[in-house]
PDB file of C-alpha atoms in Angstrom:
ATOM      1  CA  MET A   7      78.050  81.659  54.321  1.00 69.00           C
ATOM      2  CA  ARG A   8      79.695  79.524  56.834  1.00 82.00           C
ATOM      3  CA  HIS A   9      83.299  79.920  57.793  1.00 84.00           C
ATOM      4  CA  THR A  10      85.597  77.259  56.005  1.00 86.00           C
ATOM      5  CA  ARG A  11      85.645  74.173  57.840  1.00 90.00           C
ATOM      6  CA  PRO A  12      88.618  72.541  59.135  1.00 90.00           C
ATOM      7  CA  GLY A  13      87.641  69.073  58.228  1.00 93.00           C
ATOM      8  CA  THR A  14      87.239  70.230  54.098  1.00 93.00           C
ATOM      9  CA  LEU A  15      90.821  71.854  54.382  1.00 95.00           C
ATOM     10  CA  ILE A  16      92.461  69.138  55.900  1.00 96.00           C
ATOM     11  CA  GLY A  17      90.534  66.472  53.493  1.00 96.00           C
ATOM     12  CA  LEU A  18      91.626  68.534  50.582  1.00 96.00           C
ATOM     13  CA  ALA A  19      95.568  68.487  51.537  1.00 96.00           C
ATOM     14  CA  ALA A  20      94.889  64.969  51.856  1.00 98.00           C
ATOM     15  CA  VAL A  21      93.885  64.639  48.506  1.00 98.00           C
ATOM     16  CA  ALA A  22      96.069  66.719  47.233  1.00 97.00           C
ATOM     17  CA  LEU A  23      99.881  65.010  49.265  1.00 97.00           C
ATOM     18  CA  ALA A  24      98.077  61.850  47.883  1.00 98.00           C
ATOM     19  CA  VAL A  25      97.754  63.019  44.525  1.00 97.00           C
ATOM     20  CA  GLY A  26     101.015  64.850  44.547  1.00 95.00           C
ATOM     21  CA  PHE A  27     102.739  61.678  45.552  1.00 96.00           C
ATOM     22  CA  VAL A  28     101.634  59.108  42.939  1.00 96.00           C
ATOM     23  CA  LEU A  29     101.735  61.315  40.567  1.00 95.00           C
ATOM     24  CA  ASP A  30     105.637  62.249  41.039  1.00 92.00           C
ATOM     25  CA  ALA A  31     105.487  58.148  41.343  1.00 91.00           C
ATOM     26  CA  ALA A  32     104.253  57.242  37.972  1.00 94.00           C
ATOM     27  CA  LEU A  33     106.416  60.215  36.020  1.00 92.00           C
ATOM     28  CA  VAL A  34     109.505  58.754  37.894  1.00 89.00           C
ATOM     29  CA  ALA A  35     108.817  55.306  37.465  1.00 89.00           C
ATOM     30  CA  SER A  36     107.698  56.064  33.748  1.00 94.00           C
ATOM     31  CA  GLY A  37     111.356  57.478  33.384  1.00 89.00           C
ATOM     32  CA  SER A  38     110.208  60.819  33.207  1.00 88.00           C
ATOM     33  CA  PRO A  39     111.859  63.106  34.981  1.00 86.00           C
ATOM     34  CA  ALA A  40     109.977  64.210  38.753  1.00 84.00           C
ATOM     35  CA  VAL A  41     107.923  67.369  39.134  1.00 88.00           C
ATOM     36  CA  VAL A  42     109.665  69.586  41.789  1.00 89.00           C
ATOM     37  CA  PRO A  43     107.916  73.252  41.853  1.00 93.00           C
ATOM     38  CA  PRO A  44     109.938  76.430  41.317  1.00 93.00           C
ATOM     39  CA  ALA A  45     110.680  78.680  44.581  1.00 92.00           C
ATOM     40  CA  ALA A  46     108.359  81.506  42.740  1.00 96.00           C
ATOM     41  CA  LEU A  47     105.741  79.225  43.371  1.00 96.00           C
ATOM     42  CA  GLY A  48     105.722  79.811  47.022  1.00 95.00           C
ATOM     43  CA  LEU A  49     107.166  82.963  46.791  1.00 97.00           C
ATOM     44  CA  VAL A  50     103.570  84.285  45.277  1.00 97.00           C
ATOM     45  CA  LEU A  51     101.622  82.097  47.144  1.00 97.00           C
ATOM     46  CA  ILE A  52     103.168  83.799  50.472  1.00 97.00           C
ATOM     47  CA  ALA A  53     102.642  87.179  49.102  1.00 98.00           C
ATOM     48  CA  LEU A  54      99.163  86.688  47.816  1.00 97.00           C
ATOM     49  CA  GLY A  55      98.214  85.613  51.025  1.00 97.00           C
ATOM     50  CA  ALA A  56      99.539  88.941  52.165  1.00 97.00           C
ATOM     51  CA  VAL A  57      97.436  90.729  49.372  1.00 97.00           C
ATOM     52  CA  ILE A  58      94.773  89.123  50.742  1.00 97.00           C
ATOM     53  CA  VAL A  59      94.893  90.137  54.461  1.00 96.00           C
ATOM     54  CA  THR A  60      95.503  93.805  53.290  1.00 96.00           C
ATOM     55  CA  LEU A  61      92.239  93.370  51.213  1.00 95.00           C
ATOM     56  CA  ALA A  62      90.308  92.397  54.266  1.00 94.00           C
ATOM     57  CA  LEU A  63      91.842  95.197  56.323  1.00 93.00           C
ATOM     58  CA  PRO A  64      88.807  98.058  55.130  1.00 91.00           C
ATOM     59  CA  VAL A  65      85.879  94.830  56.021  1.00 90.00           C
ATOM     60  CA  ARG A  66      87.635  94.348  59.345  1.00 90.00           C
ATOM     61  CA  ARG A  67      88.061  98.150  60.230  1.00 89.00           C
ATOM     62  CA  VAL A  68      84.012  98.254  59.856  1.00 86.00           C
ATOM     63  CA  ALA A  69      82.733  95.175  61.153  1.00 82.00           C
ATOM     64  CA  LYS A  70      84.499  95.892  64.272  1.00 81.00           C
ATOM     65  CA  GLY A  71      83.473  99.322  64.388  1.00 79.00           C
ATOM     66  CA  THR A  72      86.915 100.970  64.040  1.00 82.00           C
ATOM     67  CA  SER A  73      85.803 102.631  61.125  1.00 78.00           C
ATOM     68  CA  THR A  74      83.332 106.004  60.167  1.00 79.00           C
ATOM     69  CA  GLU A  75      83.765 105.224  56.746  1.00 84.00           C
ATOM     70  CA  ARG A  76      80.948 102.247  54.653  1.00 86.00           C
ATOM     71  CA  VAL A  77      82.467  99.500  53.072  1.00 84.00           C
ATOM     72  CA  ASP A  78      80.903  98.641  49.398  1.00 87.00           C
ATOM     73  CA  PRO A  79      78.580  95.303  50.670  1.00 86.00           C
ATOM     74  CA  TYR A  80      79.900  94.198  47.548  1.00 93.00           C
ATOM     75  CA  TYR A  81      83.904  94.567  47.694  1.00 91.00           C
ATOM     76  CA  ALA A  82      83.403  92.751  51.263  1.00 90.00           C
ATOM     77  CA  THR A  83      81.490  90.074  49.090  1.00 91.00           C
ATOM     78  CA  ARG A  84      84.462  89.479  46.927  1.00 94.00           C
ATOM     79  CA  VAL A  85      87.230  89.880  49.583  1.00 94.00           C
ATOM     80  CA  LEU A  86      85.242  87.168  52.379  1.00 93.00           C
ATOM     81  CA  LEU A  87      84.976  84.979  48.383  1.00 94.00           C
ATOM     82  CA  LEU A  88      88.827  85.567  47.855  1.00 96.00           C
ATOM     83  CA  ALA A  89      89.975  84.456  51.471  1.00 95.00           C
ATOM     84  CA  LYS A  90      87.239  80.836  50.972  1.00 95.00           C
ATOM     85  CA  ALA A  91      89.226  80.471  47.755  1.00 96.00           C
ATOM     86  CA  SER A  92      91.997  81.287  49.347  1.00 97.00           C
ATOM     87  CA  SER A  93      91.988  78.432  51.923  1.00 96.00           C
ATOM     88  CA  LEU A  94      91.176  76.134  49.846  1.00 97.00           C
ATOM     89  CA  SER A  95      93.638  77.056  47.133  1.00 97.00           C
ATOM     90  CA  GLY A  96      95.953  76.919  50.068  1.00 97.00           C
ATOM     91  CA  ALA A  97      95.273  73.579  50.813  1.00 97.00           C
ATOM     92  CA  LEU A  98      95.362  72.201  47.848  1.00 97.00           C
ATOM     93  CA  PHE A  99      98.905  74.390  46.706  1.00 97.00           C
ATOM     94  CA  GLY A 100     100.451  72.573  50.316  1.00 96.00           C
ATOM     95  CA  GLY A 101      99.401  69.101  50.410  1.00 97.00           C
ATOM     96  CA  ALA A 102     100.365  68.860  46.538  1.00 97.00           C
ATOM     97  CA  ALA A 103     103.960  70.122  46.856  1.00 96.00           C
ATOM     98  CA  GLY A 104     103.521  67.771  50.271  1.00 96.00           C
ATOM     99  CA  GLY A 105     102.825  64.926  48.086  1.00 96.00           C
ATOM    100  CA  VAL A 106     106.046  65.720  46.251  1.00 94.00           C
ATOM    101  CA  LEU A 107     107.839  66.664  48.901  1.00 93.00           C
ATOM    102  CA  LEU A 108     107.486  63.154  50.587  1.00 94.00           C
ATOM    103  CA  PHE A 109     108.216  61.607  47.572  1.00 92.00           C
ATOM    104  CA  VAL A 110     111.333  63.378  46.908  1.00 89.00           C
ATOM    105  CA  LEU A 111     112.199  62.522  51.127  1.00 89.00           C
ATOM    106  CA  THR A 112     111.535  58.545  50.726  1.00 88.00           C
ATOM    107  CA  ARG A 113     113.336  58.182  47.284  1.00 82.00           C
ATOM    108  CA  GLY A 114     116.394  55.789  47.311  1.00 67.00           C
ATOM    109  CA  VAL A 115     118.265  57.271  45.621  1.00 68.00           C
ATOM    110  CA  GLY A 116     120.279  60.517  47.060  1.00 62.00           C
ATOM    111  CA  LEU A 117     118.722  63.485  48.664  1.00 63.00           C
ATOM    112  CA  ALA A 118     119.145  66.061  46.276  1.00 72.00           C
ATOM    113  CA  LEU A 119     119.409  69.632  48.048  1.00 72.00           C
ATOM    114  CA  GLY A 120     117.894  71.084  44.368  1.00 78.00           C
ATOM    115  CA  SER A 121     114.832  69.544  44.719  1.00 84.00           C
ATOM    116  CA  VAL A 122     114.208  69.749  48.572  1.00 89.00           C
ATOM    117  CA  VAL A 123     114.179  73.353  49.193  1.00 91.00           C
ATOM    118  CA  PRO A 124     111.767  74.589  46.565  1.00 94.00           C
ATOM    119  CA  THR A 125     109.477  72.084  47.299  1.00 94.00           C
ATOM    120  CA  VAL A 126     109.630  72.754  51.083  1.00 95.00           C
ATOM    121  CA  ILE A 127     108.989  76.941  50.106  1.00 96.00           C
ATOM    122  CA  ALA A 128     105.885  75.720  47.786  1.00 97.00           C
ATOM    123  CA  VAL A 129     104.968  74.018  50.672  1.00 97.00           C
ATOM    124  CA  VAL A 130     105.216  76.934  53.165  1.00 97.00           C
ATOM    125  CA  GLY A 131     103.888  79.126  50.562  1.00 97.00           C
ATOM    126  CA  GLY A 132     100.609  76.390  49.943  1.00 97.00           C
ATOM    127  CA  LEU A 133     100.349  76.785  53.888  1.00 97.00           C
ATOM    128  CA  ALA A 134     100.469  80.427  54.222  1.00 98.00           C
ATOM    129  CA  LEU A 135      98.088  81.387  51.336  1.00 97.00           C
ATOM    130  CA  LEU A 136      95.874  78.326  53.419  1.00 97.00           C
ATOM    131  CA  VAL A 137      96.502  80.508  56.769  1.00 97.00           C
ATOM    132  CA  ALA A 138      95.926  83.678  55.460  1.00 97.00           C
ATOM    133  CA  GLY A 139      92.958  82.634  53.439  1.00 96.00           C
ATOM    134  CA  ILE A 140      91.380  81.461  56.960  1.00 96.00           C
ATOM    135  CA  VAL A 141      92.251  84.948  58.581  1.00 95.00           C
ATOM    136  CA  ALA A 142      90.908  87.061  56.146  1.00 95.00           C
ATOM    137  CA  GLU A 143      87.784  84.952  56.205  1.00 94.00           C
ATOM    138  CA  ARG A 144      87.750  85.619  59.946  1.00 92.00           C
ATOM    139  CA  MET A 145      88.167  89.241  59.220  1.00 90.00           C
ATOM    140  CA  CYS A 146      85.303  89.322  57.051  1.00 87.00           C
ATOM    141  CA  THR A 147      82.688  87.709  59.970  1.00 82.00           C
ATOM    142  CA  VAL A 148      80.817  90.771  62.402  1.00 76.00           C
ATOM    143  CA  PRO A 149      80.367  89.976  65.434  1.00 70.00           C
ATOM    144  CA  PRO A 150      77.265  88.492  67.075  1.00 70.00           C
ATOM    145  CA  GLY A 151      74.649  90.765  67.728  1.00 64.00           C
ATOM    146  CA  ASP A 152      75.781  93.488  65.298  1.00 56.00           C
ATOM    147  CA  ASP A 153      73.842  91.407  61.770  1.00 53.00           C
ATOM    148  CA  ASP A 154      71.268  93.457  60.457  1.00 52.00           C
ATOM    149  CA  GLU A 155      69.227  90.433  60.565  1.00 50.00           C
ATOM    150  CA  GLY A 156      69.417  90.739  64.240  1.00 46.00           C
ATOM    151  CA  GLY A 157      69.949  87.187  64.372  1.00 45.00           C
ATOM    152  CA  PRO A 158      72.341  84.522  67.361  1.00 47.00           C
ATOM    153  CA  GLY A 159      75.748  84.106  66.352  1.00 46.00           C
ATOM    154  CA  ALA A 160      78.323  86.005  63.821  1.00 50.00           C
ATOM    155  CA  GLN A 161      77.367  85.623  59.739  1.00 54.00           C
ATOM    156  CA  ALA A 162      79.720  86.480  57.222  1.00 55.00           C
ATOM    157  CA  ALA A 163      79.837  90.261  56.600  1.00 53.00           C
TER     158      ALA A 163
END
């Protein structure tokens, strides 16, 4: 399995940013209230990122050789897939919240602090989940030359 490519994450974040901006603009243009993500969303995304990195710690210890215990290969695979999904989800959440933030900041009406602060927290939460996913994915990587097949380069655990 290959590592998540930065271009994929940037592309997802850019598309989500555009969708978030256009969706909020369309809602306001139709007379509906703008979508403002709650601050709890950002906090939950940060907590999820911490949990994902914590789940990857046993896999990392075995991959580095600092632990004598074996890790269930199914556990390692699940953590790796969760890490990959988290980085993609973080890009989507962060991008969408960034689009909402961009819309709120570019409105001609006075800046509503009640809209900006929770949206910034949601953007930070999305970015934290993205980074945690990338870190956990790298933690589940076997060092070069240590994989079972003896092939060159690091392979995902």
